[in-house]
Tab-separated table of C-alpha atoms and ligand atoms in Angstrom:
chain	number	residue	atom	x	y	z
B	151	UNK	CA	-6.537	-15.872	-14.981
B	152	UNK	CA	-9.764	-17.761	-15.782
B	153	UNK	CA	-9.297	-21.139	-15.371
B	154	UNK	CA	-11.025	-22.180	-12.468
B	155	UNK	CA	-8.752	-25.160	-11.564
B	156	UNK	CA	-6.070	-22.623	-10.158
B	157	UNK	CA	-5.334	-22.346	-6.237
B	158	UNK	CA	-6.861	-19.119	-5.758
B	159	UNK	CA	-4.812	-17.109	-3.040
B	160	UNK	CA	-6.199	-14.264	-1.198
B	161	UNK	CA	-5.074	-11.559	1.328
B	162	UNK	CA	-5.548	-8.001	2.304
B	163	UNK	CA	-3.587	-5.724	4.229
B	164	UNK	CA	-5.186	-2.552	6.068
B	165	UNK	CA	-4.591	0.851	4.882
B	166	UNK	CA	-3.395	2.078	7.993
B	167	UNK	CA	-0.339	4.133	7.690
B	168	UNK	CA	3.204	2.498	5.694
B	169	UNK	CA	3.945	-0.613	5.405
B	170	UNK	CA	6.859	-1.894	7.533
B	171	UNK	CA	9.599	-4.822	7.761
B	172	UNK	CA	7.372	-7.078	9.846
B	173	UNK	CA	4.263	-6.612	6.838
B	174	UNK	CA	6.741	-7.237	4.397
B	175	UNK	CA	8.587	-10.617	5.541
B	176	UNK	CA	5.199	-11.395	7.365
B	177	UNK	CA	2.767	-11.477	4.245
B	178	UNK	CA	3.488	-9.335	1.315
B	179	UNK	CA	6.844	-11.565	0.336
B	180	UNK	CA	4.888	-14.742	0.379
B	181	UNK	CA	1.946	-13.304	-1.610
B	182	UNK	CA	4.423	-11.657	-3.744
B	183	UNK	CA	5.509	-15.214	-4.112
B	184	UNK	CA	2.389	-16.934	-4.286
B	185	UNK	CA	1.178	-14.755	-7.624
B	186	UNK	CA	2.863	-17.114	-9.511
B	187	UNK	CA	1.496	-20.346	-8.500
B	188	UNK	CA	-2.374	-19.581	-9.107
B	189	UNK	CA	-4.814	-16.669	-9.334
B	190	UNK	CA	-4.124	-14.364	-7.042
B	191	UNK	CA	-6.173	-11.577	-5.043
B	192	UNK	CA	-4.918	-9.452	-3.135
B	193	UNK	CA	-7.015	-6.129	-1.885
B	194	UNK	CA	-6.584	-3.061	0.580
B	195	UNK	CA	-8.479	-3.406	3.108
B	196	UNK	CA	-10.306	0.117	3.095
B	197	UNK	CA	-13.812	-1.240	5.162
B	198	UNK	CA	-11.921	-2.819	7.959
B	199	UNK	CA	-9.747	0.400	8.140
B	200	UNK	CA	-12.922	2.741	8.987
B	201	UNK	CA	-13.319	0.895	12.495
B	202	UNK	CA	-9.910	2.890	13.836
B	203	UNK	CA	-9.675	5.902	10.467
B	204	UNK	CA	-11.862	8.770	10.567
B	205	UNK	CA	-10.420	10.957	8.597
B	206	UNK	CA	-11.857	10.485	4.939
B	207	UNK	CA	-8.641	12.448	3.037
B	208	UNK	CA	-6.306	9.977	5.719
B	209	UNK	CA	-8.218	7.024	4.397
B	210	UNK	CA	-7.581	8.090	0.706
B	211	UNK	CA	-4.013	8.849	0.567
B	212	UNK	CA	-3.618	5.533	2.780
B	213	UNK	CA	-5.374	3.805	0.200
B	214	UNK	CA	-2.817	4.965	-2.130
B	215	UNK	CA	0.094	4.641	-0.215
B	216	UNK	CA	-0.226	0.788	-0.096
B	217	UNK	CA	-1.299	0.219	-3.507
B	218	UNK	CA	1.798	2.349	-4.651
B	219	UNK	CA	4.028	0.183	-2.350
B	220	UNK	CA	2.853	-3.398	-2.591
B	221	UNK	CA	3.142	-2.924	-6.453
B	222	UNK	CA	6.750	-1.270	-6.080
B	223	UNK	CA	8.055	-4.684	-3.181
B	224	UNK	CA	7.005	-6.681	-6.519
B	225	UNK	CA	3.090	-7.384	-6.354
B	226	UNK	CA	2.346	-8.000	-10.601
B	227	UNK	CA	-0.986	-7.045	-11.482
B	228	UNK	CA	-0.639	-8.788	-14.499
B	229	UNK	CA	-0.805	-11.800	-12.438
B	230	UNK	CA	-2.116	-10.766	-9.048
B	231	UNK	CA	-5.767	-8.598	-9.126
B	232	UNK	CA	-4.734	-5.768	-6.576
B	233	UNK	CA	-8.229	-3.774	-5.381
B	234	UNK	CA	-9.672	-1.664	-3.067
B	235	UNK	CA	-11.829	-3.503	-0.638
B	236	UNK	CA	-14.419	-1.294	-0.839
B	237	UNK	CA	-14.999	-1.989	-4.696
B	238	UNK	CA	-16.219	-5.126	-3.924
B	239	UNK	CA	-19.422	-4.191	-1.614
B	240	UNK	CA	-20.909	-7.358	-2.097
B	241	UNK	CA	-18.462	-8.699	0.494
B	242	UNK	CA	-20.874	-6.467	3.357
B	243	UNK	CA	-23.762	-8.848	2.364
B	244	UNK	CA	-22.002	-12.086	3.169
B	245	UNK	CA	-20.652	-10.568	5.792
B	246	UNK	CA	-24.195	-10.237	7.695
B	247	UNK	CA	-25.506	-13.431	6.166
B	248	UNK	CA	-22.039	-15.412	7.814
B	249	UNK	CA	-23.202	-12.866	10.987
B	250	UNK	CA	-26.059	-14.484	11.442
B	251	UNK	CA	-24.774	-17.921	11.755
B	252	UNK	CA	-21.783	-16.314	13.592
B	253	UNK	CA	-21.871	-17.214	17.450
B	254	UNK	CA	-21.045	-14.601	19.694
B	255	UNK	CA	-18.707	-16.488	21.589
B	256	UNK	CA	-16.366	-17.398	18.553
B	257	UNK	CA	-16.290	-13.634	18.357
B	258	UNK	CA	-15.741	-12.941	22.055
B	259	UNK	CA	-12.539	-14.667	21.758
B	260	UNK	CA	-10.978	-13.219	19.099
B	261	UNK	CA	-7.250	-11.615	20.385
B	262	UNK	CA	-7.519	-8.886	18.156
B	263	UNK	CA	-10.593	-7.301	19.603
B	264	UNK	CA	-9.212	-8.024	23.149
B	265	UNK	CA	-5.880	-6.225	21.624
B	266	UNK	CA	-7.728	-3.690	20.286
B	267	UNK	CA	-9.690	-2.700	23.347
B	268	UNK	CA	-6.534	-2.456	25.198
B	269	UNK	CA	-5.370	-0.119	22.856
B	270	UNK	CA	-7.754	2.145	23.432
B	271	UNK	CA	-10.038	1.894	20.344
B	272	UNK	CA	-13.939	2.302	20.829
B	273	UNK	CA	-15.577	-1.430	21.633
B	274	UNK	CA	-17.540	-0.299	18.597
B	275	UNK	CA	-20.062	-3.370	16.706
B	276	UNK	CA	-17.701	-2.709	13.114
B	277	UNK	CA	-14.773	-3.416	15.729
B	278	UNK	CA	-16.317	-6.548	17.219
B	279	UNK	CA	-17.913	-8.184	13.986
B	280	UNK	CA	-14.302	-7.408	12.277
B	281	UNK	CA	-13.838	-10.942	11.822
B	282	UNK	CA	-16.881	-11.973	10.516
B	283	UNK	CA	-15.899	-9.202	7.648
B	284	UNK	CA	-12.563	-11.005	6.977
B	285	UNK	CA	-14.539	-14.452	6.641
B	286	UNK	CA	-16.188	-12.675	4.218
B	287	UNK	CA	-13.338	-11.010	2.375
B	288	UNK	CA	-11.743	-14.714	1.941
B	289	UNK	CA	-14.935	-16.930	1.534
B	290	UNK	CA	-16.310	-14.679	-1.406
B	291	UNK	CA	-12.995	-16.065	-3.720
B	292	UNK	CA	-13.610	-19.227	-2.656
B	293	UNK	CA	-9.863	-18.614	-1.671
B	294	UNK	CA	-7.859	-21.924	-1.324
B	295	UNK	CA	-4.728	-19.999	0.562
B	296	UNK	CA	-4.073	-16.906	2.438
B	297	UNK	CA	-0.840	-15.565	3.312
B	298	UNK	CA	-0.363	-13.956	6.410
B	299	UNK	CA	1.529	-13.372	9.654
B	300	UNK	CA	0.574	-15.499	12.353
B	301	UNK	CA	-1.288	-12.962	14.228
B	302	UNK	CA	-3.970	-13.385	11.974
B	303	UNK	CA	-4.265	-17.272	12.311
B	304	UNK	CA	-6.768	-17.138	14.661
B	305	UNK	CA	-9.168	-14.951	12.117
B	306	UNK	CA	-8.562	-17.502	9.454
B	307	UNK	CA	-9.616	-19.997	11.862
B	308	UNK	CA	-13.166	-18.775	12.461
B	309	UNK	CA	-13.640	-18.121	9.339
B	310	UNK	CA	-13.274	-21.894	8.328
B	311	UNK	CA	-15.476	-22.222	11.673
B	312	UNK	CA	-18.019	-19.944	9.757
B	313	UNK	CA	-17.776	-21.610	6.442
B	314	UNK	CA	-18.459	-25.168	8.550
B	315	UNK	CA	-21.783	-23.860	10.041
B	316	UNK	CA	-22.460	-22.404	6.551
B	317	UNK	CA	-22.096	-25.450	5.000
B	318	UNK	CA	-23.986	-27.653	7.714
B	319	UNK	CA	-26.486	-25.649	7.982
B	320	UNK	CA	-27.277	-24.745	3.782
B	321	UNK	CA	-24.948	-27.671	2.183
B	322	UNK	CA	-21.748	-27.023	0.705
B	323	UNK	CA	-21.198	-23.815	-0.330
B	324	UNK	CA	-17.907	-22.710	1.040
B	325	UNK	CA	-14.251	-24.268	0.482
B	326	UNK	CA	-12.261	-24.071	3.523
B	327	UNK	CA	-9.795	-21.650	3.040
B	328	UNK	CA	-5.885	-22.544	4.423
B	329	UNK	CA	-3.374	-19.957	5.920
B	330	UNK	CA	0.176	-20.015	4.680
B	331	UNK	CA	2.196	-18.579	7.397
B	332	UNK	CA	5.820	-18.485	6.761
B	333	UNK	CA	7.223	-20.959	9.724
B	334	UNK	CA	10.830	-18.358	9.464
B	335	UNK	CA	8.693	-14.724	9.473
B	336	UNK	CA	6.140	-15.047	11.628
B	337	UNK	CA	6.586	-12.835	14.055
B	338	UNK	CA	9.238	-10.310	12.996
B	339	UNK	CA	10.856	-8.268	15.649
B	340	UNK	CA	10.498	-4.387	16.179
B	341	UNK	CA	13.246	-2.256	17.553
B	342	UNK	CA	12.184	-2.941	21.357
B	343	UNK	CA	12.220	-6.881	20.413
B	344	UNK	CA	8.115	-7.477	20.211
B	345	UNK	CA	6.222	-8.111	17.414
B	346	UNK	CA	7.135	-5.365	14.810
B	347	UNK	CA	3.596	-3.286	14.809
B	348	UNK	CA	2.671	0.391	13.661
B	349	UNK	CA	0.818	0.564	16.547
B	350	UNK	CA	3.405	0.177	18.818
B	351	UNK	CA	5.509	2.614	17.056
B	352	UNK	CA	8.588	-0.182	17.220
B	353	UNK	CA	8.135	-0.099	13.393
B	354	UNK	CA	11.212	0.183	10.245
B	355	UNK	CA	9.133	1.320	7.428
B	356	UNK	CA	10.245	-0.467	4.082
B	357	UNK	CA	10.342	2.762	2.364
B	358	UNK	CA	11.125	5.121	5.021
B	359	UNK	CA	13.805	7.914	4.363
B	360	UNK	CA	17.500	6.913	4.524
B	361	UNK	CA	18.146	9.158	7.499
B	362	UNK	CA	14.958	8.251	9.509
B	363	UNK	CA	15.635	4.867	8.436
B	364	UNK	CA	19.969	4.860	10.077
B	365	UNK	CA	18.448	6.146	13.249
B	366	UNK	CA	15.629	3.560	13.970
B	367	UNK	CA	18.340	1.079	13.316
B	368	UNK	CA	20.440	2.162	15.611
B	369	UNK	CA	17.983	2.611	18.235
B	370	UNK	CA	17.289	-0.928	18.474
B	371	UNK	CA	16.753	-1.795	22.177
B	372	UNK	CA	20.068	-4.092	23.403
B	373	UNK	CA	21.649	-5.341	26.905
B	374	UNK	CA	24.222	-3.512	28.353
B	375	UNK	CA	26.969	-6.089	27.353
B	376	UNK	CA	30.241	-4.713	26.751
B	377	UNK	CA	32.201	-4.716	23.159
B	378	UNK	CA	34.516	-6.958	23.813
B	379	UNK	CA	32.232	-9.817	25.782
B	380	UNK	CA	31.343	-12.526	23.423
B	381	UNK	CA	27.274	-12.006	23.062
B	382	UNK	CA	24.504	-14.287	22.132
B	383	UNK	CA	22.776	-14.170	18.032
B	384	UNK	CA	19.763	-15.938	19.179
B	385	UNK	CA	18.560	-13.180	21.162
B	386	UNK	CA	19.368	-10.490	19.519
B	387	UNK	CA	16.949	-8.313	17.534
B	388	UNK	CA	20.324	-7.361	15.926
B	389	UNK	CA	20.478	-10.407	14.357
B	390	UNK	CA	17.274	-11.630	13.805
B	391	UNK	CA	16.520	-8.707	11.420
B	392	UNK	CA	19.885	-9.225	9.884
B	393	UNK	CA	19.138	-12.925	9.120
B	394	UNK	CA	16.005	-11.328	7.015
B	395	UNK	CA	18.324	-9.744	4.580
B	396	UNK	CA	21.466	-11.226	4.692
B	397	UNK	CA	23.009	-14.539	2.742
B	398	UNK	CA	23.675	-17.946	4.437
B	399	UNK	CA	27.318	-16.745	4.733
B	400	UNK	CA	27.116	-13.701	5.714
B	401	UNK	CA	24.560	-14.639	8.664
B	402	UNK	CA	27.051	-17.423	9.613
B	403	UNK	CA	29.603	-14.635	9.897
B	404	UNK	CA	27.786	-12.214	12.185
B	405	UNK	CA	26.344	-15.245	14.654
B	406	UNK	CA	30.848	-16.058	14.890
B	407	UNK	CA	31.015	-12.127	15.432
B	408	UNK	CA	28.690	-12.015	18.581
B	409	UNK	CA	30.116	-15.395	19.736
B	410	UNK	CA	33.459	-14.233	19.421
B	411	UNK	CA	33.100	-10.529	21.479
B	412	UNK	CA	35.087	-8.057	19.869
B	413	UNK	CA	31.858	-6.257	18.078
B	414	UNK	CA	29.999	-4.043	19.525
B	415	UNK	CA	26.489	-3.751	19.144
B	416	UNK	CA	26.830	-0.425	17.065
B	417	UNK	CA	28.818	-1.830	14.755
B	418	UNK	CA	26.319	-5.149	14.055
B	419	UNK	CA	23.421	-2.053	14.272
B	420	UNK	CA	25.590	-0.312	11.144
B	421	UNK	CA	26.163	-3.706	9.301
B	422	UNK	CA	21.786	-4.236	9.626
B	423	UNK	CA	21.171	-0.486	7.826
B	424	UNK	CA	23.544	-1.361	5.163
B	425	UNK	CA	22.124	-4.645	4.074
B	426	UNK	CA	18.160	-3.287	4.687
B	427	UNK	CA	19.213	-0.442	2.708
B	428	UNK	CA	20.243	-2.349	0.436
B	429	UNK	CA	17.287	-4.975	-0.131
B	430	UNK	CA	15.280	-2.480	-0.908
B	431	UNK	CA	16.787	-0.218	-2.829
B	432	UNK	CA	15.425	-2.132	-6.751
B	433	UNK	CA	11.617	-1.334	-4.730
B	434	UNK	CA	12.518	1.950	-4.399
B	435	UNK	CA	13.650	2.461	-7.647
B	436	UNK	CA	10.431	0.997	-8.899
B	437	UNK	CA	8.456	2.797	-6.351
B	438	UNK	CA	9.494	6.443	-7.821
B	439	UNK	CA	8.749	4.911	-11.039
B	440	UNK	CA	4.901	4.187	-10.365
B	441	UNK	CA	5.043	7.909	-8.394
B	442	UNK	CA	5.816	9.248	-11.334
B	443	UNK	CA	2.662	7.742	-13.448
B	444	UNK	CA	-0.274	9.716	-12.645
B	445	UNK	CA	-2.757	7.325	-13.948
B	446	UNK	CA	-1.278	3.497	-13.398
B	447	UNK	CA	-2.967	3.434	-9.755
B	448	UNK	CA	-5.996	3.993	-10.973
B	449	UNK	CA	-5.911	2.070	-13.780
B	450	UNK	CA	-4.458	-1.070	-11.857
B	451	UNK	CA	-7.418	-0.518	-8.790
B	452	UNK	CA	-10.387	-0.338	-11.922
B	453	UNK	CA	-8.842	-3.845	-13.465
B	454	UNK	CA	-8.393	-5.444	-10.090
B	455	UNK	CA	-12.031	-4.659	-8.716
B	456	UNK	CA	-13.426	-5.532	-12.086
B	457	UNK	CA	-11.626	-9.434	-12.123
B	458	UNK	CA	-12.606	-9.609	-8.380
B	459	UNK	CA	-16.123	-8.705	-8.962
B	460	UNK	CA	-16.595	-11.275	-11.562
B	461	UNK	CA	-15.886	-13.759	-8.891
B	462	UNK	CA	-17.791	-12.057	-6.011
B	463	UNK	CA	-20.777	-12.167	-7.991
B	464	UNK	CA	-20.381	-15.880	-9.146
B	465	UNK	CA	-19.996	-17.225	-5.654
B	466	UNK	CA	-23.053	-14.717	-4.047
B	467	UNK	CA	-25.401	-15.850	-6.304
B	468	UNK	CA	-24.595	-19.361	-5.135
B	469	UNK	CA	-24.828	-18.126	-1.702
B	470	UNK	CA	-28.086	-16.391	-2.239
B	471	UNK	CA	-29.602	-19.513	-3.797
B	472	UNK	CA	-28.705	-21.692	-0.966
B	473	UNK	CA	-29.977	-19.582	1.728
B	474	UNK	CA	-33.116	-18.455	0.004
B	475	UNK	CA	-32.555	-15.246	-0.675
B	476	UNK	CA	-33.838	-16.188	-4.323
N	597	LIG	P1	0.346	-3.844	12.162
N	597	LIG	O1	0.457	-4.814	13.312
N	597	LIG	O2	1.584	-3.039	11.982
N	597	LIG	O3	-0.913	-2.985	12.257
N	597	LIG	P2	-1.135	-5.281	10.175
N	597	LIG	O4	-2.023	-5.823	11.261
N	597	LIG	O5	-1.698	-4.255	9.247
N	597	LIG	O6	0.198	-4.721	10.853
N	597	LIG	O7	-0.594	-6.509	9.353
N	597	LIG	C1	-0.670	-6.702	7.947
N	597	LIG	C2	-0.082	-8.064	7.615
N	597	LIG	O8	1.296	-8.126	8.021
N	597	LIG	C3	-0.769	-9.226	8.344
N	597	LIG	O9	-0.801	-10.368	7.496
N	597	LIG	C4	0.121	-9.482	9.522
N	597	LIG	O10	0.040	-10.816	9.984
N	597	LIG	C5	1.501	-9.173	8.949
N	597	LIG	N1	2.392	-8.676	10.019
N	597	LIG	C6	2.298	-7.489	10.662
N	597	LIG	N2	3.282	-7.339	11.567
N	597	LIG	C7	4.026	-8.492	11.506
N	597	LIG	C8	5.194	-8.951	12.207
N	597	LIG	N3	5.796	-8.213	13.126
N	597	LIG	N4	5.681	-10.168	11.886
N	597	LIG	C9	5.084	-10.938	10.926
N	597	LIG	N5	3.979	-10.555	10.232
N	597	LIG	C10	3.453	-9.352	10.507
N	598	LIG	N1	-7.107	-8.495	9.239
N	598	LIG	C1	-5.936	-8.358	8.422
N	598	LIG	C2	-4.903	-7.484	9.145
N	598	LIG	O1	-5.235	-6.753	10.038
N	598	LIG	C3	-6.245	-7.728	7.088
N	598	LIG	C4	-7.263	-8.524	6.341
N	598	LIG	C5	-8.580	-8.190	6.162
N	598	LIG	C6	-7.074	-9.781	5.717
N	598	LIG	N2	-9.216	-9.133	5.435
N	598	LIG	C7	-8.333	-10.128	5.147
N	598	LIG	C8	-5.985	-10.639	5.565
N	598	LIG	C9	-8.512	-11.332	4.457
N	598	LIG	C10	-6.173	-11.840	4.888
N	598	LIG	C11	-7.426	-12.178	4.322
N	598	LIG	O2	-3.761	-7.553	8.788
């Protein structure tokens, strides 16, 4: 992990409840992927969680929860550092020296706060300066790629803008980090056919239980055509979750199946469970597996932060220096 030359990929995910279909295809499967083409980071994003979680013990087992499940869907932390945010503080000072090169506008445009706001959450500063944080989080790695969904394009976009002024204004300091959005998952589907999203409880969790897990399946929002009326694949939530887990073949077969009418939706709902069940069942497996070893969180978190912090510290001095803070 210490040769410098590496891509160095970066992402975090929020610890804001369980992780679901949409985070899985969206960005944990293509940093899951990505850990073996370079050095990898990937962290929990416990700061950015306190602007909506204010419930200290809620944070914690959060915290947990995601570690526990990224590791089980396949993250390696022999080859990936995995770390809690919070670990690193460092990442709060570059966040207010990027803040004070950060215009307001570039902030005032961000869809996420506008989102946000709609949703009800307190226009707080923590909410508003949220992506001056995540410029942080990926400039302090001097991160070459980050894997996300695509609702989070627009963040990786200002912080390149950030890193720019950065580096016009104090010389080159910053590489300009790319996203890596998968062009086939990036926006997954929830059961009411939007954008898959724990906060609009449309969510399949990827380790939910089996019973809670047949019923949000079949409660997948359809049109009222009739069993034997031939239907149409492409706009079907039906069948754009199914083309997540299914093979070439067996996709081909269920888009003849709705063209052909004959199959009700019920029936494609059942055929979905079984082959979601199915994908993850080797995570689950693994997933009981990590349950059952007290100390291996902990252990993996210390490791992470420590390889993370070596970094962190590298590039801050360098940002320091150039800024004149020594
Ligand atoms: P949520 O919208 O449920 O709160 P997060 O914002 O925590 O999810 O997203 C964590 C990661 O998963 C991000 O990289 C995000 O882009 C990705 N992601 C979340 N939902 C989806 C989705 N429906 N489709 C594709 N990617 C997604
Ligand atoms: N904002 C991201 C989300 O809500 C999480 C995140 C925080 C992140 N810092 C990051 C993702 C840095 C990629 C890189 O999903």
């Amino acid at each position: 992990m210490a040769d410098n030359k590496r891509m160095r990929i970066l992402s975090g995910i929020q610890p804001s409840g369980v992780l679901h279909v949409g985070n899985y295809f969206g960005m944990m499967k293509q940093a899951i992927a990505l850990q073996n083409e370079g050095e990898a980071f990937y962290f929990i994003a416990d700061y950015h969680a306190l602007t909506s979680v204010r419930d200290p013990d809620v944070l914690r087992e959060n915290v947990r929860r995601v570690a526990v499940d990224f590791l089980a869907a396949g993250l390696d932390p022999e080859r990936a550092a995995l770390f809690k945010h919070s670990d690193v503080p460092q990442v709060t000072e570059l966040t207010w020296i990027l803040s004070t090169v950060a215009p307001m506008g570039l902030l005032e445009r961000a869809h996420s706060y506008k989102d946000k706001l709609a949703r009800g959450l307190a226009p707080t500063v923590g909410l508003f300066s949220y992506p001056v944080l995540m410029a942080a989080d990926i400039l302090i790695y001097d991160s070459d790629v980050v894997p996300v969904g695509k609702d989070q394009k627009q963040h990786i976009e200002m912080t390149r803008d950030l890193a720019g002024k950065m580096n016009e204004q104090f010389g080159q300091i910053f590489k300009l980090p790319e996203p890596r959005i998968n062009p086939e998952t990036q926006v997954v589907p929830g059961l009411d056919g939007q954008k898959m999203s724990k906060s609009y409880g449309n969510n399949i969790d990827i380790f939910g239980e089996e019973k809670e897990t047949r019923k949000r399946v079949m409660s997948i929002v359809t049109d009222s055509t009739p069993v034997e009326a031939p239907k149409d694949a492409t706009k079907s939530t039906i069948f754009q979750l199914y083309s997540l887990f299914a093979s070439k073949n067996e996709i081909e077969s269920m888009r003849e199946r709705f063209k052909k009418g004959g199959t009700g939706y019920g029936d494609f709902k059942k055929e979905l469970f079984e082959k979601l069940w199915e994908y993850f069942s080797p995570m689950r497996k693994r997933r009981k597996e990590i349950l059952a070893d007290k100390l291996y969180i902990d252990n993996v978190l210390v490791r992470g932060a420590k390889h993370a912090n070596e970094i962190a510290d590298d590039v801050m001095s360098r940002v320091r220096a150039a800024v004149g803070l020594r």
